[in-house]
mmCIF file of C-alpha atoms in Angstrom:
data_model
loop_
_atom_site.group_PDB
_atom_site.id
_atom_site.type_symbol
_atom_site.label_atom_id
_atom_site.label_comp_id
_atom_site.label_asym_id
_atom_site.label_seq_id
_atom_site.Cartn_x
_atom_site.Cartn_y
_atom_site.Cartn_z
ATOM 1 C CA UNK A 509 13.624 10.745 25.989
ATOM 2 C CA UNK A 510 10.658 12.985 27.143
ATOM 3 C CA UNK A 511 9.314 10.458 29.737
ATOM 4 C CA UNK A 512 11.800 7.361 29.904
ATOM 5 C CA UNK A 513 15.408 7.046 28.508
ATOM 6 C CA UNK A 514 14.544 5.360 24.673
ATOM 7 C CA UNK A 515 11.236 6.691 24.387
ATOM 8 C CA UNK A 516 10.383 8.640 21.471
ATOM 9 C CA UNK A 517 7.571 11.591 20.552
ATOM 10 C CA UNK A 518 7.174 12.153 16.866
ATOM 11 C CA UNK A 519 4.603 15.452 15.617
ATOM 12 C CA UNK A 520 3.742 15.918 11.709
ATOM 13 C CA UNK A 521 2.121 18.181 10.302
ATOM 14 C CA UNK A 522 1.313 17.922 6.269
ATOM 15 C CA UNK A 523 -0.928 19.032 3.916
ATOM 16 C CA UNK A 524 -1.578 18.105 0.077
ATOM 17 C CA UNK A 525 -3.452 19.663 -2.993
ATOM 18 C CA UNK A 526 -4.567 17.723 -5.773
ATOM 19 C CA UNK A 527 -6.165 18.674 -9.189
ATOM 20 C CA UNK A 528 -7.806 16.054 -11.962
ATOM 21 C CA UNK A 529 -9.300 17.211 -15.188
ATOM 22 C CA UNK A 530 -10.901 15.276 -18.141
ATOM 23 C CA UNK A 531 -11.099 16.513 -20.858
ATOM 24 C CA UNK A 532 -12.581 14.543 -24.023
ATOM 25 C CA UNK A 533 -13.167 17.089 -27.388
ATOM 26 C CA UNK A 534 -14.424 14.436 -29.544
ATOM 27 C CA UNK A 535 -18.512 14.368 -29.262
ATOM 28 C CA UNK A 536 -20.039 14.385 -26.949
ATOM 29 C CA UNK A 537 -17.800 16.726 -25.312
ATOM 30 C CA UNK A 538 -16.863 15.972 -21.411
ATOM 31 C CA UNK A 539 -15.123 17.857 -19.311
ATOM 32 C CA UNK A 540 -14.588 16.867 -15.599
ATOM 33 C CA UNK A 541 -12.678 19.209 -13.385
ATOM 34 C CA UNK A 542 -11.904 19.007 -9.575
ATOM 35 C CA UNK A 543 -10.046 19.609 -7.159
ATOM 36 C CA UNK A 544 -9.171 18.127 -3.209
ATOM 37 C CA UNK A 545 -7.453 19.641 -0.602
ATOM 38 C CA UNK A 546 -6.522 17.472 2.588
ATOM 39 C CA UNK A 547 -4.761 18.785 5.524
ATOM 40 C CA UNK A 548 -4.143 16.693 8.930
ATOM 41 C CA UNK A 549 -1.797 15.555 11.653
ATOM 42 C CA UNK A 550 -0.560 12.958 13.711
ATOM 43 C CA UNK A 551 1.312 11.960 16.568
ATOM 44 C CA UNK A 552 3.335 9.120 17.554
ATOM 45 C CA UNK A 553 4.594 7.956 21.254
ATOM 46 C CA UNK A 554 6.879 4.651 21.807
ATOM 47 C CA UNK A 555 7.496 3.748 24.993
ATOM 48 C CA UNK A 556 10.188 0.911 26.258
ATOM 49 C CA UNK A 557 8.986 -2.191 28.108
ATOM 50 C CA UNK A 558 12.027 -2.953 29.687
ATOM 51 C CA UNK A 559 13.896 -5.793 27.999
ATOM 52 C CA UNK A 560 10.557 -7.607 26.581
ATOM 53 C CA UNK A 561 9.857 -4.943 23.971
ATOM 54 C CA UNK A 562 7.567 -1.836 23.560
ATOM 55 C CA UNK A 563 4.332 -0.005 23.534
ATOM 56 C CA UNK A 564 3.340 2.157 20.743
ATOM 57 C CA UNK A 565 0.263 4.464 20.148
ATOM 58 C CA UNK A 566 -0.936 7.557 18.067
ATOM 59 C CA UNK A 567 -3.306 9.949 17.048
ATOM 60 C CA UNK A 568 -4.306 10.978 13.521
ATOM 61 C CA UNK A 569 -6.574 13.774 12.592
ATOM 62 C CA UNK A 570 -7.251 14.666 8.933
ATOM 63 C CA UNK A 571 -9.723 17.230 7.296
ATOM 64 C CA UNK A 572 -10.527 16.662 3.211
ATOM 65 C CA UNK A 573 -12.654 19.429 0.810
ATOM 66 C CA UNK A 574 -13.524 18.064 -2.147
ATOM 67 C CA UNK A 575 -14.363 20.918 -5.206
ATOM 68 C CA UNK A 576 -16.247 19.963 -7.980
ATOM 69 C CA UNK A 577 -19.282 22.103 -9.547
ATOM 70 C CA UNK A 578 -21.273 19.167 -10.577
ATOM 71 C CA UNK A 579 -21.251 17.971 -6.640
ATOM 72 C CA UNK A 580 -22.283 19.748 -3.354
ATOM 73 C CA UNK A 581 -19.080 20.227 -2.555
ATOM 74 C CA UNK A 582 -18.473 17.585 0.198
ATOM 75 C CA UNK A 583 -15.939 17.735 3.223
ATOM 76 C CA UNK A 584 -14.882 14.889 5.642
ATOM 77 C CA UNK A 585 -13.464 14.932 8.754
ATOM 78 C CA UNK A 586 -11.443 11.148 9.878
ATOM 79 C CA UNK A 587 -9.969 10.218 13.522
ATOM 80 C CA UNK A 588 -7.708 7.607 13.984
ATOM 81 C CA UNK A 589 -6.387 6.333 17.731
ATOM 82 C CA UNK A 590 -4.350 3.437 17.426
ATOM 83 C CA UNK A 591 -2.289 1.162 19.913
ATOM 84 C CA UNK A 592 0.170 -1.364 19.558
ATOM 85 C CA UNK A 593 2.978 -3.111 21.551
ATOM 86 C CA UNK A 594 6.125 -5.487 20.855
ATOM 87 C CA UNK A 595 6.151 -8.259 23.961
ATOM 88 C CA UNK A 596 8.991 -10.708 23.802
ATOM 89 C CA UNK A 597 8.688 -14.043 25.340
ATOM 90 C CA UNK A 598 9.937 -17.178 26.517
ATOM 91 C CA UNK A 599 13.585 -15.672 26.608
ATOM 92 C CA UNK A 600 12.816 -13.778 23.138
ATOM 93 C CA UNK A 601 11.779 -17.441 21.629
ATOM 94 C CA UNK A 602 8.021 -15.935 21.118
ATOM 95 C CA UNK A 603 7.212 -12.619 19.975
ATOM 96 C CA UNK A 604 3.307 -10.895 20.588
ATOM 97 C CA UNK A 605 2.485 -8.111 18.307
ATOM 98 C CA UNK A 606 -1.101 -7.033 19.154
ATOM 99 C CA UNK A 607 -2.640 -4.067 17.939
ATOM 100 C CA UNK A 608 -6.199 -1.933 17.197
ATOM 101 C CA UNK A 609 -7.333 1.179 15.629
ATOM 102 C CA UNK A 610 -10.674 3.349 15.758
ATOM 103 C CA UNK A 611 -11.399 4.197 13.023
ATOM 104 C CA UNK A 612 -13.935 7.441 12.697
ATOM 105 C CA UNK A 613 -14.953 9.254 9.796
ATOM 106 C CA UNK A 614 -18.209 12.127 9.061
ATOM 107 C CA UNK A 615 -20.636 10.076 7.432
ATOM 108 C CA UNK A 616 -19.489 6.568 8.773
ATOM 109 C CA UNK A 617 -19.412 6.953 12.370
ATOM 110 C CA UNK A 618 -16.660 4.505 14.208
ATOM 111 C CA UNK A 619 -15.372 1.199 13.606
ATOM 112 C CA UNK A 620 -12.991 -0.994 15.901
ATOM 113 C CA UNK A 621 -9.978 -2.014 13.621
ATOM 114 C CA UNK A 622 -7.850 -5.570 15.589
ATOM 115 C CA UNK A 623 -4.889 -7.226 14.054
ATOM 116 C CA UNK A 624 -2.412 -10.017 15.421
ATOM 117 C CA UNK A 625 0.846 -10.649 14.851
ATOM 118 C CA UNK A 626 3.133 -13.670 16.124
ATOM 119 C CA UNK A 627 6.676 -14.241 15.206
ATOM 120 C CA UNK A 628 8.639 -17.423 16.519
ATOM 121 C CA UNK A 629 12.324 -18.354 16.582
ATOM 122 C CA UNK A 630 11.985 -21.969 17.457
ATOM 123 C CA UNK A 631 16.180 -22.472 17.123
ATOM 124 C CA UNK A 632 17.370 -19.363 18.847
ATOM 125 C CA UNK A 633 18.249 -21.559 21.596
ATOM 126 C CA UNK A 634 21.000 -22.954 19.864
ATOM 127 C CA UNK A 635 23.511 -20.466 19.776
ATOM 128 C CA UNK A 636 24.601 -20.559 15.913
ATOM 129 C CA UNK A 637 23.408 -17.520 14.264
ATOM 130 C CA UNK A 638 22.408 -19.102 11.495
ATOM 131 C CA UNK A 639 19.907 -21.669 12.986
ATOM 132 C CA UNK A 640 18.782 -18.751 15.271
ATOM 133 C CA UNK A 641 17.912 -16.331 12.002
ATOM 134 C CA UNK A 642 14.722 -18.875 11.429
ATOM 135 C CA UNK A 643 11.770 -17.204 11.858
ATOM 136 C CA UNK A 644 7.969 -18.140 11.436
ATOM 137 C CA UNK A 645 5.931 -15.201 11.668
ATOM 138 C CA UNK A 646 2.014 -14.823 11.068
ATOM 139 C CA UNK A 647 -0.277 -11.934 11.453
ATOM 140 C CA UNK A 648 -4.667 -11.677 11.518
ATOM 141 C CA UNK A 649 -6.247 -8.758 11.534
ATOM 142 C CA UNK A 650 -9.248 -6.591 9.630
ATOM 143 C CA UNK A 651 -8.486 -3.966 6.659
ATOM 144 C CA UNK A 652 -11.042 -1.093 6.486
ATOM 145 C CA UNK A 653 -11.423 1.379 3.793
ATOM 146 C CA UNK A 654 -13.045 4.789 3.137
ATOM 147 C CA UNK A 655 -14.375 5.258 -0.296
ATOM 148 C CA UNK A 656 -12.622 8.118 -1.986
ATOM 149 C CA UNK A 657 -14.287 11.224 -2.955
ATOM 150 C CA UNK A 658 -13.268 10.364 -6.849
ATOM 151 C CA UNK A 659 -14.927 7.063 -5.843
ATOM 152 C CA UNK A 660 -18.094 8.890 -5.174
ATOM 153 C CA UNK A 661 -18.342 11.553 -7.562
ATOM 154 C CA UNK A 662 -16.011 12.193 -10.118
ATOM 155 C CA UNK A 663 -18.562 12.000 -13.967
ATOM 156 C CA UNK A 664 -16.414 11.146 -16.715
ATOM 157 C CA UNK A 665 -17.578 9.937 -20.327
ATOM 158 C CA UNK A 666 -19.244 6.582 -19.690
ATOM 159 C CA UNK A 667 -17.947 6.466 -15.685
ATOM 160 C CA UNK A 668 -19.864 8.237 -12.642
ATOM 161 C CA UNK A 669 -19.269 7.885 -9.242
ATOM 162 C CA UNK A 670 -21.458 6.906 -6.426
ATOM 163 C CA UNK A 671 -22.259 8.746 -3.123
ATOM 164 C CA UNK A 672 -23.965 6.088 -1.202
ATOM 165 C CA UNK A 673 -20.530 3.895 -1.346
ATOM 166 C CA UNK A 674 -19.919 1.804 2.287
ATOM 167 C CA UNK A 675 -16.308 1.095 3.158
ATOM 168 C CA UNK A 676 -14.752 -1.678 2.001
ATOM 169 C CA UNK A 677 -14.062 -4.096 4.829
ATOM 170 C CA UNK A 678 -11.948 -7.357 4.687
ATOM 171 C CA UNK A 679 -10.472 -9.787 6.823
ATOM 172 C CA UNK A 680 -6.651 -10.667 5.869
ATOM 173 C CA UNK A 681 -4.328 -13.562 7.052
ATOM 174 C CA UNK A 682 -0.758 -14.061 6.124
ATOM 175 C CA UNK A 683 1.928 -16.810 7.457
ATOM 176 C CA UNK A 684 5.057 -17.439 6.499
ATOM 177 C CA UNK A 685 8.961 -18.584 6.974
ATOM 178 C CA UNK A 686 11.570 -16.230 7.103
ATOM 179 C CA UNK A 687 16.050 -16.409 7.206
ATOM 180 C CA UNK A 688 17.539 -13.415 7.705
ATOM 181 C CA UNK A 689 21.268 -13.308 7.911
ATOM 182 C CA UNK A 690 23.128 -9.657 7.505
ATOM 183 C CA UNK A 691 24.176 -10.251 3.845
ATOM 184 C CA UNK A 692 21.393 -12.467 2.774
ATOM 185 C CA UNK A 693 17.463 -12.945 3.609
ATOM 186 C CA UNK A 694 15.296 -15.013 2.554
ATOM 187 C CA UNK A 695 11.096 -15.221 2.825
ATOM 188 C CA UNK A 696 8.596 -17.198 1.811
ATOM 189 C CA UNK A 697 4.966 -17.095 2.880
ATOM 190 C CA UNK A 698 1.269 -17.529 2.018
ATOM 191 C CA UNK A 699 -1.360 -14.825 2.187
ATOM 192 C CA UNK A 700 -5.846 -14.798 2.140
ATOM 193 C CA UNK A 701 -7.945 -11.951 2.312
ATOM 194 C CA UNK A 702 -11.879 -13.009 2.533
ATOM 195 C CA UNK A 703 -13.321 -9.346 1.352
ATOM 196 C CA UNK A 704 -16.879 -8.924 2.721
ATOM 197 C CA UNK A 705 -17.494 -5.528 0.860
ATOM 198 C CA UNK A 706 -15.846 -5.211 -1.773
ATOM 199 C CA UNK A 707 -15.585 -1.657 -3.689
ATOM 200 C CA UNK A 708 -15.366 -2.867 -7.595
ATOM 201 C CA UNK A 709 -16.262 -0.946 -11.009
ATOM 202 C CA UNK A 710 -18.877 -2.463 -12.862
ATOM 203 C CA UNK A 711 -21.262 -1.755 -15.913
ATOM 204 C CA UNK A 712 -24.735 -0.398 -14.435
ATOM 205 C CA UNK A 713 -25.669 -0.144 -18.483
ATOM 206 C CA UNK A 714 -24.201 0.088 -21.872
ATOM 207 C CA UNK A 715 -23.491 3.286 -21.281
ATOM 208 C CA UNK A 716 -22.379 3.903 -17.674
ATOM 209 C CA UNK A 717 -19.528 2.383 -15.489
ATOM 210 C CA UNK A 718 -20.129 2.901 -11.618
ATOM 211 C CA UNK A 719 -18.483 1.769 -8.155
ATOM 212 C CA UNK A 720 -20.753 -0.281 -6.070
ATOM 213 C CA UNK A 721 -20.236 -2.577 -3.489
ATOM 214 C CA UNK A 722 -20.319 -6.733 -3.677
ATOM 215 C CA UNK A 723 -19.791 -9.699 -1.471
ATOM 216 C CA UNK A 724 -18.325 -12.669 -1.475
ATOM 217 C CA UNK A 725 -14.617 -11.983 -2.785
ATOM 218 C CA UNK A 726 -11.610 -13.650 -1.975
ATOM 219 C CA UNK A 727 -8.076 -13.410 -3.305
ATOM 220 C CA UNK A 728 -5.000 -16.017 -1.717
ATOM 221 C CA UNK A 729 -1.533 -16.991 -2.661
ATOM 222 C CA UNK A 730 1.528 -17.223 -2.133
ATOM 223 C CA UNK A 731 5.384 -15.177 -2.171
ATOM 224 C CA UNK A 732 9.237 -15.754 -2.128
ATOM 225 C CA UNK A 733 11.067 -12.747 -1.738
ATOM 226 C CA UNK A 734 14.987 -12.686 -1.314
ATOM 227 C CA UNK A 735 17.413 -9.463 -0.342
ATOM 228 C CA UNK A 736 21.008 -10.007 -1.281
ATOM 229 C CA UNK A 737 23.641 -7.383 -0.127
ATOM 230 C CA UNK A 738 27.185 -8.638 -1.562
ATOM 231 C CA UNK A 739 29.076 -5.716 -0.489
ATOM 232 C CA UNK A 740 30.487 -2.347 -2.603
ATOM 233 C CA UNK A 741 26.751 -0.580 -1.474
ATOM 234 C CA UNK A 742 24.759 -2.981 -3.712
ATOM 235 C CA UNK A 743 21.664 -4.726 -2.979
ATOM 236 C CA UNK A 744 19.134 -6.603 -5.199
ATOM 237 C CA UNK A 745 15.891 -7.811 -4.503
ATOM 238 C CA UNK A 746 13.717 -10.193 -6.136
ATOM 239 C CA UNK A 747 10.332 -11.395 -5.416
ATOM 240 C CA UNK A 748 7.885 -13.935 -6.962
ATOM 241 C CA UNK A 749 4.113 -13.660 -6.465
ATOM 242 C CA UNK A 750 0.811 -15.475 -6.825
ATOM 243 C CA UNK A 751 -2.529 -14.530 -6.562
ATOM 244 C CA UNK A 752 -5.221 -16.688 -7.235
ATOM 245 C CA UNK A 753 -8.376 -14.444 -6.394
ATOM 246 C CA UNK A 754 -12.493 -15.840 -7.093
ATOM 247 C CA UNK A 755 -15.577 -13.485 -7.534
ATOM 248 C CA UNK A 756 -19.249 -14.233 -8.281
ATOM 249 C CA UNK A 757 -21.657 -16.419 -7.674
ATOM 250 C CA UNK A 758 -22.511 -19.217 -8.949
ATOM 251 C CA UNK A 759 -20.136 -19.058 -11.431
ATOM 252 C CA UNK A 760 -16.457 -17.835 -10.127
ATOM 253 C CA UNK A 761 -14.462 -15.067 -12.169
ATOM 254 C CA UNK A 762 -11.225 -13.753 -11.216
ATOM 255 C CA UNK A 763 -11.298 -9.991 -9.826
ATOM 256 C CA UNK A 764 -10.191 -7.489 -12.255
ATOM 257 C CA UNK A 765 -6.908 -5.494 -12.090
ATOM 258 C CA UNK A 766 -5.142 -8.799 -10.256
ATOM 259 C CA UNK A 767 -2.135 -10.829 -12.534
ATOM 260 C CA UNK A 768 -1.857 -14.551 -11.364
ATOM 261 C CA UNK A 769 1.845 -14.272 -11.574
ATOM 262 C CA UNK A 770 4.280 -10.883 -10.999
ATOM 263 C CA UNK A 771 7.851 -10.820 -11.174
ATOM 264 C CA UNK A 772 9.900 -8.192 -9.798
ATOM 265 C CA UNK A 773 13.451 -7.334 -9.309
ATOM 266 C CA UNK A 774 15.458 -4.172 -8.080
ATOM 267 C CA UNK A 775 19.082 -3.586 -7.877
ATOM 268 C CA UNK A 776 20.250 -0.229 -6.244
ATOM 269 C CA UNK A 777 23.778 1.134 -5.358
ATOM 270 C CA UNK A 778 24.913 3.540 -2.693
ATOM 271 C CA UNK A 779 27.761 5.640 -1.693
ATOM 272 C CA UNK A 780 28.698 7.666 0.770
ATOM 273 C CA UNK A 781 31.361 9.989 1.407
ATOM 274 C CA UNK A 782 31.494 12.317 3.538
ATOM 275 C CA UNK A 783 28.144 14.406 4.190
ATOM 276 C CA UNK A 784 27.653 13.172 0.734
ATOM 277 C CA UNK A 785 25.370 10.237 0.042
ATOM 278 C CA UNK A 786 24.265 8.686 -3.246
ATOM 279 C CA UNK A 787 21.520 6.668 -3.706
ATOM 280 C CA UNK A 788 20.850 4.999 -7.335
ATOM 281 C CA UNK A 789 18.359 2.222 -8.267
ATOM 282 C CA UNK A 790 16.584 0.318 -11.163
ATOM 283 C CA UNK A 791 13.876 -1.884 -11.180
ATOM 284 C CA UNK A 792 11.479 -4.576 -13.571
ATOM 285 C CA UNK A 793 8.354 -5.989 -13.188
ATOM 286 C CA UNK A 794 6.672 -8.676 -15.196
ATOM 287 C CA UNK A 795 3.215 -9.262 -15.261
ATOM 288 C CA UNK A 796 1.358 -11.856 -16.834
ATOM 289 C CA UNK A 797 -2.437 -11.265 -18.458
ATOM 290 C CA UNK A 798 -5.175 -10.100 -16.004
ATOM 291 C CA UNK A 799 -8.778 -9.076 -16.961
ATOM 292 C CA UNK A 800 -9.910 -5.900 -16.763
ATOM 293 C CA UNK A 801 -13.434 -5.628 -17.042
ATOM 294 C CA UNK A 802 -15.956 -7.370 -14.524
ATOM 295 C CA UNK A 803 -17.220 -9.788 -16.514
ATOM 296 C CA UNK A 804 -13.952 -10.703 -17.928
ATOM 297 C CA UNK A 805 -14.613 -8.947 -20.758
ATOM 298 C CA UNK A 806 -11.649 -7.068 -21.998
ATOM 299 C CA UNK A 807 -7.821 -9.011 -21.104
ATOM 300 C CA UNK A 808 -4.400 -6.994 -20.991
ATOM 301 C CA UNK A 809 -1.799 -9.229 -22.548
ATOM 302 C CA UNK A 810 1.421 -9.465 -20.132
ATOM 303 C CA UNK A 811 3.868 -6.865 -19.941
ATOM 304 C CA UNK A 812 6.836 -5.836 -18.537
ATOM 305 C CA UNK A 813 7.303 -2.448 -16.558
ATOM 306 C CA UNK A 814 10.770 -0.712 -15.515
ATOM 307 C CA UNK A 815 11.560 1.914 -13.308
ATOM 308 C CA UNK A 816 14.597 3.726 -12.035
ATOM 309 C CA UNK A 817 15.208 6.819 -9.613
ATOM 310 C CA UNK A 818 18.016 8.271 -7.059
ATOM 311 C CA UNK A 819 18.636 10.145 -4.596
ATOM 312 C CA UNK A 820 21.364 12.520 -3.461
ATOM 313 C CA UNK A 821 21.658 13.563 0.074
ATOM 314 C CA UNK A 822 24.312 16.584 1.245
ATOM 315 C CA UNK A 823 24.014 17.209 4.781
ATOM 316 C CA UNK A 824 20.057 17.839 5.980
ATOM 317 C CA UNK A 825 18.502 18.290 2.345
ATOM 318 C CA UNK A 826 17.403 15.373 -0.395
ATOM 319 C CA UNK A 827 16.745 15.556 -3.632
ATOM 320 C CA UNK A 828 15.306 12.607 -5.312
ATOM 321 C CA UNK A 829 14.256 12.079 -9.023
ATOM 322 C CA UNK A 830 12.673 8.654 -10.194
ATOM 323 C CA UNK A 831 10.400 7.416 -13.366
ATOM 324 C CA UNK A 832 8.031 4.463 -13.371
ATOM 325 C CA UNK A 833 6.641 2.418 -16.488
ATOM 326 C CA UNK A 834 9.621 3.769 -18.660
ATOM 327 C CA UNK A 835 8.468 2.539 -21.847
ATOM 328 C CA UNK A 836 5.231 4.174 -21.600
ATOM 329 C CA UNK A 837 3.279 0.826 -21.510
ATOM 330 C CA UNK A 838 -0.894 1.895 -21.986
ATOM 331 C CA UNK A 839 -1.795 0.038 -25.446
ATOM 332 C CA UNK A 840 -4.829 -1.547 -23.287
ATOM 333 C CA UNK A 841 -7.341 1.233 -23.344
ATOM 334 C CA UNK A 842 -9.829 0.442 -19.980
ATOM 335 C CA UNK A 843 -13.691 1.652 -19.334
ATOM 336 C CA UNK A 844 -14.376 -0.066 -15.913
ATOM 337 C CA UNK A 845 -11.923 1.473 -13.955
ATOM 338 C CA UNK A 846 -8.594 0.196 -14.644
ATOM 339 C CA UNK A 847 -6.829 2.154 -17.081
ATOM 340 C CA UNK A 848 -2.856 1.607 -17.334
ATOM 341 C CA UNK A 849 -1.000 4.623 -16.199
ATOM 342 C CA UNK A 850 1.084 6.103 -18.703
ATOM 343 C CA UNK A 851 5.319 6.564 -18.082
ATOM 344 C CA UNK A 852 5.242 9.198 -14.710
ATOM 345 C CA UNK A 853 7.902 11.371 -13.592
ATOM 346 C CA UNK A 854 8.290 12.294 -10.395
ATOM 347 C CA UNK A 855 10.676 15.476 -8.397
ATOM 348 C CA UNK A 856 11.416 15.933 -4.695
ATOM 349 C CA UNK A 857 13.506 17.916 -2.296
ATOM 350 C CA UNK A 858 13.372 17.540 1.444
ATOM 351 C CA UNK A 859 15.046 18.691 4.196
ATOM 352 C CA UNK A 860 15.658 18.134 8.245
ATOM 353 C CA UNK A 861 16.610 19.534 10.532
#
């Protein structure tokens, strides 16, 4: 409520420290050590329109060091203004969601970053809240991506990085139907992203592994996703997913890292009582095979991963525990960039005020 009643100003500040180190004793011996620091901030303002809808824009500055002694120790400095507003239409039949970013980065200079989104409720008209929860909603727009500074430069046994990396740039669609009702929603939609540099790990020789950047790569499919909320603070979600996604030239392979089909479910519980709130949740995923090398040659088999985590909230503070691949699924052992992660544990505590 700075400048209008329902506006909003939100300030962050955050900073985060990472450290990586490889270590392989068998000869020859490697040992890769680094370290990243990235600090930044950003800045959000939302502004009402009235009863049509909203305007949005921000600013994002971030600083990275990167810390390695086999590298020259390389720092990058990224901008990000961005702008986007909410316009409803035709008596909130027709929704526009248009929106750009600059993108600007040391090294890369700027970029120009568009996307479109459309939603339409075509039966709103008719009064009965469940003809009037059908939705059709598309959005266009360009992804852009920095290479990462373990993209460029991290050496391990048999993998190096490479500095003179371009962004990978791609052009994604998505449209779909969607039914949402307060205990129930339901979502299907289909999804293409044309990728016109792609960032990919590939075999340079028989003995090194390197990211460089190809053409021509496309990955489309379709979703369903439903939310159920019965009551009693439960909720489960379940979504199905296919990707069907083409490299290469002439002959098509499929990119690596990308199952044709995924399965995934989560069910969490909550209660609350008082300034007490409890938060608990489980989750699967099933995968089926996927290739892992560029040329298709090494397969993981399909697997299944589970999760699980909470969350208990008293007052201003959070703590939150949760663990992902729980059966410590890694049996596929990768060397072009897609190794399986191994069962992760993760703690956090956070606090408002």
């Amino acid at each position: 409520g700075l400048l209008l009643p329902r506006s909003t100003l939100e300030l962050d500040l955050y900073h985060r420290y990472t450290r990586f180190r490889f270590d392989e004793p068998a000869p020859p011996v490697v040992l890769s050590e680094n370290q990243c620091f990235a600090l930044g901030g950003r800045g959000r303002l939302s502004l009402p329109l009235g009863r049509i809808g909203r305007l949005d824009g921000g600013v994002e500055l971030r600083g990275t060091l990167f810390r390695d002694a086999s590298t020259d120790n390389p720092e990058r400095l990224e901008t990000d203004l961005w702008a986007s507003s909410q316009t409803w239409l035709l008596r909130r039949h027709l929704l526009l969601v248009p929106a750009v970013r600059l993108a600007v980065a040391s090294g890369f200079g700027a970029t120009v970053v568009p996307r479109f989104g459309v939603v339409v409720a075509p039966l709103r008209w008719t009064g009965s809240p469940r003809l009037a929860a059908v939705e059709l909603a598309a959005n266009v727009g360009r992804t852009y991506r920095y290479p990462t500074f373990q993209e460029m430069y991290v050496r391990l046994d048999g993998f190096g990085g490479n500095a003179e990396l371009e962004p990978e740039d791609a052009l994604d669609l998505d449209a779909g139907l969607r039914w949402r009702l307060e205990r129930l929603s339901l979502e299907a939609a289909y999804f293409r992203r044309w990728i016109g540099n792609l960032i990919l790990f590939a075999p340079v020789s028989s003995f090194l592994v390197r990211p460089d950047n190809y053409q021509g790569a496309t990955a489309s499919g379709a979703e369903l996703a439903a939310d159920l909320r019965p009551g009693l603070g439960l909720q489960l979600r379940a979504a199905y997913t296919y990707t069907r996604t083409r490299f290469g030239d002439p002959v098509a392979m499929r990119l690596p890292g990308h199952p044709e089909h995924r399965v995934a479910a989560r069910l969490g519980w909550g209660h609350d009582r008082g300034r007490w709130r409890l938060h608990l949740w489980s989750g699967a995923t099933v995968e089926s095979a996927m290739v892992l090398g560029r040329f298709e040659t090494a397969e993981e088999e399909a697997r299944v991963l589970l999760s699980a985590g909470g969350a208990l909230t008293w007052r201003h503070l959070t703590l939150s525990a949760e663990g992902h691949n729980l059966l410590d699924k890694r049996d596929a052992v990768d060397t072009v960039g897609f190794p399986l992660a191994p069962a992760r544990f993760m703690v956090s505590l956070a606090g408002k005020l």
